[in-house]
Short mmCIF file of C-alpha atoms in Angstrom, two decimals:
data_model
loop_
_atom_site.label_atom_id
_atom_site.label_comp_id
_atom_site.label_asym_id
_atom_site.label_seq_id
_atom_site.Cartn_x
_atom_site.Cartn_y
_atom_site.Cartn_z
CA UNK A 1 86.81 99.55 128.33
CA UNK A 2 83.55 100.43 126.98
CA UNK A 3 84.24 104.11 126.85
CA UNK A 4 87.63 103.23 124.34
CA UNK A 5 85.31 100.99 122.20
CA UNK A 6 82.81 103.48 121.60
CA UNK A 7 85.23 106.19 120.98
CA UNK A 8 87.12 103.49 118.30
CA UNK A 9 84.22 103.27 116.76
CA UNK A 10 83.11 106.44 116.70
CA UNK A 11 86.21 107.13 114.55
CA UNK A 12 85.48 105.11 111.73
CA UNK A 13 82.87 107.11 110.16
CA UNK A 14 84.94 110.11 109.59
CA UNK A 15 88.16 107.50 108.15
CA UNK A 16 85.58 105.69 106.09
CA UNK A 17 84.79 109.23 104.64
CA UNK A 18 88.41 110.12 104.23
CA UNK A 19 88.92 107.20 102.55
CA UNK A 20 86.76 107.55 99.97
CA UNK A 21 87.44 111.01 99.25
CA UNK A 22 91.09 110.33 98.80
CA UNK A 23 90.34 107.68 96.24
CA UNK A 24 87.91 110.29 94.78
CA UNK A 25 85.01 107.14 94.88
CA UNK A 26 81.28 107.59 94.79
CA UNK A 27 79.29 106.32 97.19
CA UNK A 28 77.10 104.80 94.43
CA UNK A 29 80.15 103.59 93.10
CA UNK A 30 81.02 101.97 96.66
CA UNK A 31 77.81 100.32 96.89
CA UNK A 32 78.17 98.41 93.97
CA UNK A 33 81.96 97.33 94.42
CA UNK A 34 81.08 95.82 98.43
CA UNK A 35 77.21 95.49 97.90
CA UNK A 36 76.25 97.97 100.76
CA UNK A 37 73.57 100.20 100.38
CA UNK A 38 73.92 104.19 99.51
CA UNK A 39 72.25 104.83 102.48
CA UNK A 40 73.77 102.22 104.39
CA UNK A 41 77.38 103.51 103.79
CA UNK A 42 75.96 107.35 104.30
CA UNK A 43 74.97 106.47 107.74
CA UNK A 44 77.93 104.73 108.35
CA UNK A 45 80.20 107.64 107.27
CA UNK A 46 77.94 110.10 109.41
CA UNK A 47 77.58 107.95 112.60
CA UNK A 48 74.67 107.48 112.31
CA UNK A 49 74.67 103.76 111.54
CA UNK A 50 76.85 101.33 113.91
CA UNK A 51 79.64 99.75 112.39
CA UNK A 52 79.57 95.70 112.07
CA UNK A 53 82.17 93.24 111.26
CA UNK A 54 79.52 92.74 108.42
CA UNK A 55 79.89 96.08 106.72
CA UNK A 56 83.56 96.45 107.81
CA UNK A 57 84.83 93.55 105.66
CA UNK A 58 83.92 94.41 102.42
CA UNK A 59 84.14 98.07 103.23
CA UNK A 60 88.29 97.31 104.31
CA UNK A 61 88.41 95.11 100.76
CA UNK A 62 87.10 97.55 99.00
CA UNK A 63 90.19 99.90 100.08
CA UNK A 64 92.40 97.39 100.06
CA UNK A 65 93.20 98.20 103.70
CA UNK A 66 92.93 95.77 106.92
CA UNK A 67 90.55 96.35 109.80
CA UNK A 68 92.94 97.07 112.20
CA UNK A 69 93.71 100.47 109.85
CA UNK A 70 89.20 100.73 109.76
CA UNK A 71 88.80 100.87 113.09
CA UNK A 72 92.37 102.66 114.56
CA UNK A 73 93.39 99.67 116.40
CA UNK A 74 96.88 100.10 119.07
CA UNK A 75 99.77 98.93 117.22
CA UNK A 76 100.87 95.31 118.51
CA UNK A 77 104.59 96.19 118.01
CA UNK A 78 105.00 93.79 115.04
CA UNK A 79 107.19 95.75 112.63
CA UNK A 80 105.92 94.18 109.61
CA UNK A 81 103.77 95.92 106.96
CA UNK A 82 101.16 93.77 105.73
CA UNK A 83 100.33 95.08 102.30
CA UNK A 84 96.83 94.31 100.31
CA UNK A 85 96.61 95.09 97.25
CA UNK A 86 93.53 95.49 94.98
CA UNK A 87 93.00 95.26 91.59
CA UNK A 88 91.13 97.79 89.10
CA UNK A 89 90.80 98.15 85.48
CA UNK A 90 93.76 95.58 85.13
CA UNK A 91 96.13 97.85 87.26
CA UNK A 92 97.40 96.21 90.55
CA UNK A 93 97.24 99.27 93.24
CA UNK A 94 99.59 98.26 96.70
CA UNK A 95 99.25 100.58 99.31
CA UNK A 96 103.00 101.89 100.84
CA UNK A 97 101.00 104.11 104.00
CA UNK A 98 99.02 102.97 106.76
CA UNK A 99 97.26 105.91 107.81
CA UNK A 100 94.59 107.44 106.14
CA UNK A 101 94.95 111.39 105.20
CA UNK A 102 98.06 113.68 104.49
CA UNK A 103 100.00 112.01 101.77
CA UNK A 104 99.06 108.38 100.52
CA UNK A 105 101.73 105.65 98.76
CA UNK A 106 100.90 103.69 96.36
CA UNK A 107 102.76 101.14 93.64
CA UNK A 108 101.36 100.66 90.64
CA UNK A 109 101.48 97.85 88.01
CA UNK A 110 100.14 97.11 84.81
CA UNK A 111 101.02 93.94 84.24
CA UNK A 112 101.92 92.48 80.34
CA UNK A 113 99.83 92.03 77.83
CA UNK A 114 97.36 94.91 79.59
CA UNK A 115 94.64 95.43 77.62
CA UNK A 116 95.44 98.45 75.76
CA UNK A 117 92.74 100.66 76.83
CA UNK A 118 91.60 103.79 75.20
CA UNK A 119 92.47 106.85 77.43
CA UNK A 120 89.52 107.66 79.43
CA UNK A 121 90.37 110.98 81.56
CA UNK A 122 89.14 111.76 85.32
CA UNK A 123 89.27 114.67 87.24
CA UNK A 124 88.65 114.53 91.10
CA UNK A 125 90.43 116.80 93.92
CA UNK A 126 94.09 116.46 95.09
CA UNK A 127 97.62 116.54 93.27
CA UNK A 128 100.22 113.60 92.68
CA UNK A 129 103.48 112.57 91.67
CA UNK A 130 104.35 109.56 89.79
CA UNK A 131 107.53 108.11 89.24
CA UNK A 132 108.15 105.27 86.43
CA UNK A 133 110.13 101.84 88.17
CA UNK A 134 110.39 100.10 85.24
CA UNK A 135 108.51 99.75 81.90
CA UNK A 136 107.10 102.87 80.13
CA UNK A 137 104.03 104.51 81.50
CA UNK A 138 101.67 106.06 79.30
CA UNK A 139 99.69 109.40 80.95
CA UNK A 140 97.43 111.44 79.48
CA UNK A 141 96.80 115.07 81.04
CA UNK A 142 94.73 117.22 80.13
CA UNK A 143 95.85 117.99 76.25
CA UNK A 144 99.16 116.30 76.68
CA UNK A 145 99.77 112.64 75.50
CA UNK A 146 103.22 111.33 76.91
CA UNK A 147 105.27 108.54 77.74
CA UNK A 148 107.10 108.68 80.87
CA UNK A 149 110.35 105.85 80.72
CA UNK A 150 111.57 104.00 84.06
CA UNK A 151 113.84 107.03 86.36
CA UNK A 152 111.31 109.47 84.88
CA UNK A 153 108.67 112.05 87.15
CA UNK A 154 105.96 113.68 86.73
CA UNK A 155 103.38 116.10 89.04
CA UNK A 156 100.30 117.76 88.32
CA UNK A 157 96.87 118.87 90.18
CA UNK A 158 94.61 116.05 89.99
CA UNK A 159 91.75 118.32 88.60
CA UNK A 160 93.61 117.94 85.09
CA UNK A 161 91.89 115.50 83.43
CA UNK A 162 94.08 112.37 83.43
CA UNK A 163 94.98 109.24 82.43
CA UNK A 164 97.40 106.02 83.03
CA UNK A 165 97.96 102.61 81.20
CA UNK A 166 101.12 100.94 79.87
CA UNK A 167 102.47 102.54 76.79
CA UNK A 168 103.41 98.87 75.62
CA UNK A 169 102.54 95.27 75.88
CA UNK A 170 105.01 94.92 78.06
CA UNK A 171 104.54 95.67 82.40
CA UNK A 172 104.97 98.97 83.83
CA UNK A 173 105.73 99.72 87.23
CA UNK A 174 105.46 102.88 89.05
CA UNK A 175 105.64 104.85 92.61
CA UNK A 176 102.22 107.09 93.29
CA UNK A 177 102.16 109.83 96.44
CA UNK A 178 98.59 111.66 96.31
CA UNK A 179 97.68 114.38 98.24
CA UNK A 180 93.49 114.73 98.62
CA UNK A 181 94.24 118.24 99.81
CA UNK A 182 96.72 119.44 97.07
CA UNK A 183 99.77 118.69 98.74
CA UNK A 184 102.86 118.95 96.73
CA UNK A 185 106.01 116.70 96.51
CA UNK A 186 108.80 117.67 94.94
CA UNK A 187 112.14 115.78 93.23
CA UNK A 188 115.01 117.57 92.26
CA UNK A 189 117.61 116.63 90.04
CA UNK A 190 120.86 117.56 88.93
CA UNK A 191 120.93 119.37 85.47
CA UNK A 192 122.96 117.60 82.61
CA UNK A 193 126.74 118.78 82.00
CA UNK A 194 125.23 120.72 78.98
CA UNK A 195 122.25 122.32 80.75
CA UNK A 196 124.24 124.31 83.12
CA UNK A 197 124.16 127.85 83.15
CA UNK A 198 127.51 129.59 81.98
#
């Protein structure tokens, strides 16, 4: 018994890291969101440091995951996904995976009346797809300024400077996969009657 809890919690350093890294965070950033010290969340992500049900609270807020994801606990066989969502700039972020690394699902919503922000571009590793649910998105990439309408996809390398808010008053909705490590997911659609080849 005490063997499995050590390893568990030997584990969570390196999925606290992940974590972070995926969401392309700081960890001076982190400390001010949960209130943890740099150092405190280095040693944490190292091993060095012991994790608490203190520092694993916030830290699971903060990602808008649950504990049970923090620390790798044994599935109980309940089939339900129990979603938490977070909130960040006025966008609602709901995680669709469980598991941290590979690909990552997210929905997205900015909800009406969204401030209408002015663009502020990011770069950070990793590529992702979006695709619009309902509402028009508004993405800026790199020197490109477009408005992608619900049924509508787009996919670049996250090292593009970009951009997202709601191209309207009105809500926007939309489907996120993001790969830290460049991974690529593709859609393919059927041309129009016009666009095929003769």
């Amino acid at each position: 018994m005490d063997h499995d809890l050590d390893q568990a919690l030997n584990s969570v350093g390196p999925r606290l890291r992940t974590l972070r890294t995926q969401r392309g965070i700081t960890l001076s950033d982190l400390a001010t969101t949960t209130a943890i010290s740099v150092s405190t969340l280095s040693r944490l992500e190292t091993g060095e440091r012991r994790p608490t049900l203190e520092l694993l609270l916030p830290l699971a807020r903060a990602y808008g995951v649950t504990l049970d994801e923090l620390v790798d606990a044994p599935p109980t066989g309940d089939p339900r996904i129990h979603m938490r969502s977070t909130t960040r700039d006025g966008m609602t972020m709901i995680p669709l995976t469980r598991r941290p690394g590979g690909i990552q699902a997210y929905k997205l919503v900015f909800p009406p009346g969204t401030d209408r922000r002015e663009p502020d571009p990011r770069t950070h590793e990793g590529y992702e797809w979006l695709y619009v649910l309902n509402g028009r998105l508004r993405v800026v990439l790199g020197e490109h300024d477009l408005v992608l309408k619900a049924g509508e996809a787009a996919e670049f390398d996250t090292r593009v400077p970009h951009w997202f808010g709601s191209a309207d008053e009105r809500a926007v909705e939309f489907l996120s996969l993001f790969g830290a490590q460049g991974e690529k997911a593709h859609l393919r659609a059927r041309p129009k009657q016009g666009d095929r080849p003769a």
